[in-house]
mmCIF file of C-alpha atoms and ligand atoms in Angstrom:
data_model
loop_
_atom_site.group_PDB
_atom_site.id
_atom_site.type_symbol
_atom_site.label_atom_id
_atom_site.label_comp_id
_atom_site.label_asym_id
_atom_site.label_seq_id
_atom_site.Cartn_x
_atom_site.Cartn_y
_atom_site.Cartn_z
ATOM 1 C CA MET A 1 84.690 114.383 92.578
ATOM 2 C CA PRO A 2 87.790 111.622 94.305
ATOM 3 C CA GLU A 3 91.263 112.100 93.643
ATOM 4 C CA LEU A 4 94.464 109.413 94.736
ATOM 5 C CA PRO A 5 93.596 110.849 98.378
ATOM 6 C CA GLU A 6 90.089 109.858 98.749
ATOM 7 C CA ALA A 7 90.522 106.550 97.092
ATOM 8 C CA GLU A 8 93.696 105.904 99.156
ATOM 9 C CA TYR A 9 91.442 106.772 102.504
ATOM 10 C CA MET A 10 88.464 104.614 100.919
ATOM 11 C CA VAL A 11 90.946 101.294 100.784
ATOM 12 C CA ARG A 12 92.550 102.413 104.103
ATOM 13 C CA ARG A 13 89.343 101.831 105.738
ATOM 14 C CA LEU A 14 88.226 99.300 103.961
ATOM 15 C CA ALA A 15 91.060 97.321 105.424
ATOM 16 C CA GLU A 16 90.693 98.753 108.871
ATOM 17 C CA CYS A 17 86.758 97.778 108.801
ATOM 18 C CA ALA A 18 86.872 94.448 107.391
ATOM 19 C CA PRO A 19 90.660 92.851 106.943
ATOM 20 C CA THR A 20 89.419 89.867 105.691
ATOM 21 C CA THR A 21 85.637 89.014 105.226
ATOM 22 C CA LYS A 22 83.801 86.638 103.072
ATOM 23 C CA ILE A 23 81.625 87.571 100.376
ATOM 24 C CA GLN A 24 77.883 86.046 100.704
ATOM 25 C CA SER A 25 76.058 87.522 97.871
ATOM 26 C CA LEU A 26 76.037 90.207 95.378
ATOM 27 C CA THR A 27 73.115 92.387 94.441
ATOM 28 C CA ILE A 28 73.645 94.526 91.829
ATOM 29 C CA LEU A 29 71.098 97.234 91.528
ATOM 30 C CA ARG A 30 71.787 99.641 88.658
ATOM 31 C CA PRO A 31 73.203 96.393 85.850
ATOM 32 C CA SER A 32 74.702 99.289 83.730
ATOM 33 C CA LEU A 33 77.637 99.803 86.564
ATOM 34 C CA VAL A 34 78.848 96.210 85.578
ATOM 35 C CA ALA A 35 78.325 96.372 81.584
ATOM 36 C CA PRO A 36 79.077 94.603 79.547
ATOM 37 C CA GLN A 37 79.782 91.837 82.006
ATOM 38 C CA SER A 38 76.987 89.996 82.741
ATOM 39 C CA PRO A 39 74.856 90.420 86.184
ATOM 40 C CA ASP A 40 73.934 86.945 86.713
ATOM 41 C CA GLU A 41 77.641 85.568 86.249
ATOM 42 C CA LEU A 42 79.033 87.991 88.217
ATOM 43 C CA THR A 43 77.462 87.389 91.249
ATOM 44 C CA ALA A 44 77.883 83.674 90.859
ATOM 45 C CA THR A 45 81.557 84.040 90.515
ATOM 46 C CA VAL A 46 82.224 86.177 93.827
ATOM 47 C CA ALA A 47 79.612 84.394 95.733
ATOM 48 C CA GLY A 48 81.368 82.191 98.745
ATOM 49 C CA ARG A 49 84.801 83.817 98.242
ATOM 50 C CA LYS A 50 86.920 85.799 100.787
ATOM 51 C CA VAL A 51 88.399 88.790 100.620
ATOM 52 C CA LEU A 52 91.959 88.622 100.877
ATOM 53 C CA GLY A 53 93.205 91.798 100.927
ATOM 54 C CA TYR A 54 92.648 95.542 99.156
ATOM 55 C CA ALA A 55 94.650 97.544 97.092
ATOM 56 C CA ARG A 56 94.432 100.907 95.397
ATOM 57 C CA ARG A 57 95.779 101.566 91.687
ATOM 58 C CA ALA A 58 95.682 105.574 90.737
ATOM 59 C CA LYS A 59 91.394 105.844 91.602
ATOM 60 C CA ASN A 60 90.229 102.544 91.280
ATOM 61 C CA VAL A 61 89.995 100.479 94.467
ATOM 62 C CA LEU A 62 91.200 96.677 94.131
ATOM 63 C CA LEU A 63 89.574 93.599 96.484
ATOM 64 C CA HIS A 64 91.665 90.518 95.807
ATOM 65 C CA LEU A 65 89.773 87.435 96.233
ATOM 66 C CA ASP A 66 91.190 83.800 97.370
ATOM 67 C CA HIS A 67 90.226 82.089 93.605
ATOM 68 C CA GLY A 68 92.848 84.316 92.080
ATOM 69 C CA TRP A 69 90.739 87.044 90.939
ATOM 70 C CA SER A 70 90.224 90.331 91.873
ATOM 71 C CA LEU A 71 87.442 92.891 91.886
ATOM 72 C CA ARG A 72 88.286 96.753 90.472
ATOM 73 C CA VAL A 73 85.745 99.347 91.478
ATOM 74 C CA GLN A 74 86.285 102.727 89.621
ATOM 75 C CA LEU A 75 84.709 105.716 91.049
ATOM 76 C CA GLY A 76 83.980 108.185 88.553
ATOM 77 C CA MET A 77 83.035 111.258 89.057
ATOM 78 C CA THR A 78 80.734 110.471 92.837
ATOM 79 C CA GLY A 79 81.711 106.725 93.988
ATOM 80 C CA HIS A 80 81.913 105.963 96.989
ATOM 81 C CA PHE A 81 83.160 101.996 97.971
ATOM 82 C CA PHE A 82 82.719 101.188 102.137
ATOM 83 C CA TRP A 83 82.146 98.729 104.461
ATOM 84 C CA ILE A 84 78.222 99.155 106.588
ATOM 85 C CA PRO A 85 78.001 97.078 109.922
ATOM 86 C CA ASP A 86 74.153 96.658 108.908
ATOM 87 C CA SER A 87 72.677 96.316 104.925
ATOM 88 C CA ARG A 88 69.097 96.336 106.630
ATOM 89 C CA GLN A 89 70.132 100.147 106.155
ATOM 90 C CA LEU A 90 71.445 100.668 102.904
ATOM 91 C CA PRO A 91 72.329 104.158 102.253
ATOM 92 C CA ARG A 92 70.250 106.422 99.216
ATOM 93 C CA PHE A 93 72.133 105.953 96.256
ATOM 94 C CA THR A 94 73.245 102.153 96.625
ATOM 95 C CA ARG A 95 74.426 101.088 93.409
ATOM 96 C CA LEU A 96 75.337 97.254 94.037
ATOM 97 C CA TRP A 97 76.305 95.981 97.602
ATOM 98 C CA PHE A 98 78.229 92.630 98.766
ATOM 99 C CA ALA A 99 76.244 90.989 101.783
ATOM 100 C CA LEU A 100 79.311 90.109 103.939
ATOM 101 C CA PRO A 101 78.619 87.456 107.848
ATOM 102 C CA HIS A 102 76.181 89.349 110.541
ATOM 103 C CA HIS A 103 74.712 91.567 108.163
ATOM 104 C CA ALA A 104 77.496 93.833 107.403
ATOM 105 C CA ALA A 105 78.258 94.574 103.623
ATOM 106 C CA PHE A 106 80.287 96.380 101.552
ATOM 107 C CA VAL A 107 78.300 99.184 99.698
ATOM 108 C CA PHE A 108 78.869 101.013 96.630
ATOM 109 C CA GLU A 109 76.897 104.080 96.610
ATOM 110 C CA ASP A 110 77.190 106.585 93.318
ATOM 111 C CA SER A 111 74.763 109.204 92.863
ATOM 112 C CA ARG A 112 75.617 110.410 89.401
ATOM 113 C CA THR A 113 76.890 106.571 88.366
ATOM 114 C CA PHE A 114 79.724 107.316 86.430
ATOM 115 C CA GLY A 115 81.418 104.361 88.340
ATOM 116 C CA ASN A 116 81.597 100.538 87.429
ATOM 117 C CA LEU A 117 82.938 97.430 88.812
ATOM 118 C CA HIS A 118 84.608 94.650 86.817
ATOM 119 C CA LEU A 119 86.129 91.357 88.065
ATOM 120 C CA HIS A 120 89.407 90.254 86.899
ATOM 121 C CA ARG A 121 92.221 87.638 87.290
ATOM 122 C CA THR A 122 94.284 89.261 89.291
ATOM 123 C CA GLU A 123 97.613 88.422 87.631
ATOM 124 C CA ASP A 124 95.518 90.304 84.030
ATOM 125 C CA LEU A 125 95.691 93.366 86.248
ATOM 126 C CA PRO A 126 99.039 95.097 85.091
ATOM 127 C CA THR A 127 97.650 94.519 81.852
ATOM 128 C CA VAL A 128 94.476 96.309 82.675
ATOM 129 C CA PHE A 129 96.673 99.499 84.036
ATOM 130 C CA ALA A 130 98.841 99.205 81.213
ATOM 131 C CA SER A 131 98.426 102.880 80.126
ATOM 132 C CA TYR A 132 98.717 104.415 83.274
ATOM 133 C CA GLY A 133 101.757 105.904 84.552
ATOM 134 C CA PRO A 134 103.380 105.450 87.783
ATOM 135 C CA GLU A 135 102.266 105.967 91.752
ATOM 136 C CA PRO A 136 103.996 108.960 93.025
ATOM 137 C CA LEU A 137 104.000 107.588 96.200
ATOM 138 C CA ASP A 138 105.483 103.918 95.142
ATOM 139 C CA PRO A 139 108.920 104.023 97.654
ATOM 140 C CA ALA A 140 110.360 102.963 93.607
ATOM 141 C CA PHE A 141 109.242 106.226 91.857
ATOM 142 C CA THR A 142 112.323 108.623 92.023
ATOM 143 C CA TRP A 143 112.792 111.788 90.718
ATOM 144 C CA GLN A 144 114.739 110.510 87.761
ATOM 145 C CA HIS A 145 111.579 108.938 86.734
ATOM 146 C CA LEU A 146 109.159 111.796 86.677
ATOM 147 C CA GLN A 147 111.780 113.874 84.592
ATOM 148 C CA ALA A 148 112.251 110.950 82.096
ATOM 149 C CA SER A 149 107.786 110.984 82.054
ATOM 150 C CA ALA A 150 108.560 114.493 80.421
ATOM 151 C CA ALA A 151 111.222 113.274 77.768
ATOM 152 C CA ARG A 152 110.297 115.038 74.587
ATOM 153 C CA ALA A 153 107.029 116.721 75.761
ATOM 154 C CA HIS A 154 107.151 120.514 75.443
ATOM 155 C CA GLY A 155 103.975 122.098 77.092
ATOM 156 C CA PRO A 156 103.754 123.451 80.567
ATOM 157 C CA VAL A 157 104.143 121.768 83.178
ATOM 158 C CA LYS A 158 100.462 121.756 85.171
ATOM 159 C CA PRO A 159 98.139 119.951 82.240
ATOM 160 C CA PHE A 160 101.364 117.376 82.153
ATOM 161 C CA LEU A 161 100.711 116.600 85.717
ATOM 162 C CA LEU A 162 97.198 116.029 85.264
ATOM 163 C CA ASP A 163 97.851 113.953 82.486
ATOM 164 C CA GLN A 164 97.519 110.259 84.097
ATOM 165 C CA SER A 165 99.318 108.256 81.270
ATOM 166 C CA LYS A 166 102.546 109.748 82.950
ATOM 167 C CA LEU A 167 101.353 110.205 86.541
ATOM 168 C CA VAL A 168 98.436 108.697 87.801
ATOM 169 C CA GLY A 169 96.809 110.474 90.879
ATOM 170 C CA LEU A 170 96.683 114.399 90.968
ATOM 171 C CA GLY A 171 93.617 115.693 89.779
ATOM 172 C CA ASN A 172 93.136 119.684 89.515
ATOM 173 C CA ILE A 173 93.519 120.552 93.426
ATOM 174 C CA TRP A 174 96.754 118.450 93.965
ATOM 175 C CA ALA A 175 98.274 119.603 91.264
ATOM 176 C CA ALA A 176 98.315 123.151 91.946
ATOM 177 C CA GLU A 177 99.340 122.685 94.953
ATOM 178 C CA SER A 178 102.435 120.601 94.594
ATOM 179 C CA LEU A 179 103.340 123.500 92.181
ATOM 180 C CA PHE A 180 103.092 125.870 94.841
ATOM 181 C CA ALA A 181 104.939 123.684 97.235
ATOM 182 C CA ALA A 182 107.628 123.307 94.627
ATOM 183 C CA ARG A 183 107.310 127.076 93.721
ATOM 184 C CA LEU A 184 107.065 126.138 90.060
ATOM 185 C CA ALA A 185 104.591 128.282 88.124
ATOM 186 C CA PRO A 186 101.834 126.144 86.097
ATOM 187 C CA HIS A 187 102.666 127.810 82.705
ATOM 188 C CA ARG A 188 106.626 126.899 82.645
ATOM 189 C CA PRO A 189 107.537 124.508 80.033
ATOM 190 C CA LEU A 190 108.626 121.523 80.615
ATOM 191 C CA PRO A 191 111.653 121.477 78.531
ATOM 192 C CA SER A 192 112.890 124.793 80.891
ATOM 193 C CA LEU A 193 112.865 122.540 84.256
ATOM 194 C CA THR A 194 116.591 121.909 85.732
ATOM 195 C CA ALA A 195 117.495 118.659 87.328
ATOM 196 C CA PRO A 196 117.364 120.761 91.375
ATOM 197 C CA GLU A 197 113.591 121.901 90.072
ATOM 198 C CA TRP A 198 112.240 118.159 89.240
ATOM 199 C CA LYS A 199 113.608 116.687 91.856
ATOM 200 C CA ALA A 200 111.774 119.690 94.012
ATOM 201 C CA LEU A 201 108.544 118.804 92.155
ATOM 202 C CA HIS A 202 108.907 115.070 93.200
ATOM 203 C CA LYS A 203 109.262 115.901 96.580
ATOM 204 C CA ALA A 204 106.032 118.379 96.628
ATOM 205 C CA ILE A 205 104.197 115.720 94.765
ATOM 206 C CA ARG A 206 104.488 113.063 97.515
ATOM 207 C CA GLN A 207 104.426 115.783 100.432
ATOM 208 C CA THR A 208 101.054 117.032 98.902
ATOM 209 C CA LEU A 209 99.268 113.534 98.408
ATOM 210 C CA SER A 210 100.672 112.422 101.803
ATOM 211 C CA ALA A 211 99.361 115.453 103.891
ATOM 212 C CA ALA A 212 96.106 115.401 101.436
ATOM 213 C CA ILE A 213 95.783 111.933 102.588
ATOM 214 C CA ALA A 214 96.429 112.643 106.213
ATOM 215 C CA ASN A 215 94.022 115.718 106.306
ATOM 216 C CA THR A 216 90.978 113.376 104.782
ATOM 217 C CA PHE A 217 90.841 111.084 107.651
ATOM 218 C CA ARG A 218 91.003 114.440 109.396
ATOM 219 C CA VAL A 219 88.180 116.109 108.227
ATOM 220 C CA THR A 220 86.272 112.674 107.495
ATOM 221 C CA ALA A 221 84.761 111.112 110.590
ATOM 222 C CA SER A 222 83.099 108.068 109.893
ATOM 223 C CA ALA A 223 83.865 104.998 107.647
ATOM 224 C CA GLU A 224 80.417 105.613 106.089
ATOM 225 C CA GLU A 225 80.965 109.432 104.957
ATOM 226 C CA PHE A 226 82.347 110.590 101.534
ATOM 227 C CA PRO A 227 85.635 111.177 101.985
ATOM 228 C CA GLU A 228 85.994 114.951 101.185
ATOM 229 C CA ALA A 229 88.983 116.834 100.211
ATOM 230 C CA ASP A 230 90.415 119.194 102.936
ATOM 231 C CA LEU A 231 90.358 122.837 100.750
ATOM 232 C CA LEU A 232 91.058 124.651 103.789
ATOM 233 C CA ALA A 233 94.553 123.421 103.848
ATOM 234 C CA CYS A 234 94.788 124.401 100.412
ATOM 235 C CA ARG A 235 97.467 126.973 100.021
ATOM 236 C CA VAL A 236 96.649 128.531 96.168
ATOM 237 C CA TYR A 237 93.300 126.167 95.094
ATOM 238 C CA GLY A 238 90.274 128.261 95.281
ATOM 239 C CA ARG A 239 92.518 130.998 96.812
ATOM 240 C CA VAL A 240 91.998 133.646 93.490
ATOM 241 C CA GLY A 241 92.638 137.402 95.483
ATOM 242 C CA GLN A 242 93.384 135.916 99.223
ATOM 243 C CA PRO A 243 96.669 136.701 100.466
ATOM 244 C CA CYS A 244 99.647 134.400 99.557
ATOM 245 C CA ARG A 245 100.160 132.133 103.214
ATOM 246 C CA ARG A 246 103.981 132.483 102.225
ATOM 247 C CA CYS A 247 104.377 136.494 100.997
ATOM 248 C CA ARG A 248 101.127 137.755 101.058
ATOM 249 C CA GLN A 249 101.115 138.811 97.743
ATOM 250 C CA PRO A 250 96.975 138.175 96.391
ATOM 251 C CA ILE A 251 96.502 134.538 94.446
ATOM 252 C CA ALA A 252 96.178 135.047 91.016
ATOM 253 C CA ARG A 253 93.963 132.595 88.540
ATOM 254 C CA PHE A 254 93.491 131.752 85.128
ATOM 255 C CA VAL A 255 92.233 129.135 82.585
ATOM 256 C CA GLN A 256 94.838 126.710 81.229
ATOM 257 C CA ALA A 257 93.796 123.494 78.989
ATOM 258 C CA GLY A 258 90.486 124.253 79.907
ATOM 259 C CA ARG A 259 90.590 124.359 83.848
ATOM 260 C CA SER A 260 90.815 126.869 86.805
ATOM 261 C CA THR A 261 94.543 127.355 87.375
ATOM 262 C CA PHE A 262 95.283 128.674 90.835
ATOM 263 C CA HIS A 263 98.859 129.860 91.660
ATOM 264 C CA CYS A 264 101.411 132.440 93.077
ATOM 265 C CA PRO A 265 102.687 134.946 90.763
ATOM 266 C CA ASN A 266 105.325 136.034 93.238
ATOM 267 C CA CYS A 267 106.623 132.795 94.659
ATOM 268 C CA GLN A 268 106.074 130.267 91.998
ATOM 269 C CA LEU A 269 108.925 131.070 88.971
HETATM 270 ZN ZN1 ZN B 301 103.734 134.291 97.740
#
């Protein structure tokens, strides 16, 4: 399942492969992925438009077009949006694709079809994302913002980190890794966190996500390959019973809010 690092990878790859390009046409093979929009209207609105740039918001890949509209690809569970050099060889799970000059294409591949594509006025995007929490890698996002988003919350820290209305981008893997890096136990009640601990958590989240993005580039060989999280780099996630890389005590696992949670009971307090 793509999380922030994989979505970021896709956006950076698009910018690398097709910094600017022109959409010649859009072919929608699975109309349910663009519902409730009309496939014909959507196709007509984007044909002939130039792509000016790419961006990411949480797990959405955004393509800004030259007529004040933006395409938003929501990746869902198995979605992958990428550039290919030859549209005559479309990947197996292609659900829609954009023809570009010289036979190139943007492809949306999605085996389980939980993803979707929407067209918005670019100026409306802040409204579209109104319920989203801040971006953890935004330079303007401080540890005080992180602490403030937990004000009046009383639950444990890990489910809070997964709540996308408080903070976007952390899934089960990177939340566990961030807490290990910050030396905080996943079950710590939010009101018990001190200012230095919030500061450490903020730093840990940013470092963990930045490293995860870099590792995604390292383990994903080509632009056409689905970007995978580098689980070998994980220090607690998926490592139950294995020795902690810091203290050699075994990594523990418990179920929290329905999700497997991994931690070192010795290092994380
Ligand atoms: Zn440890």
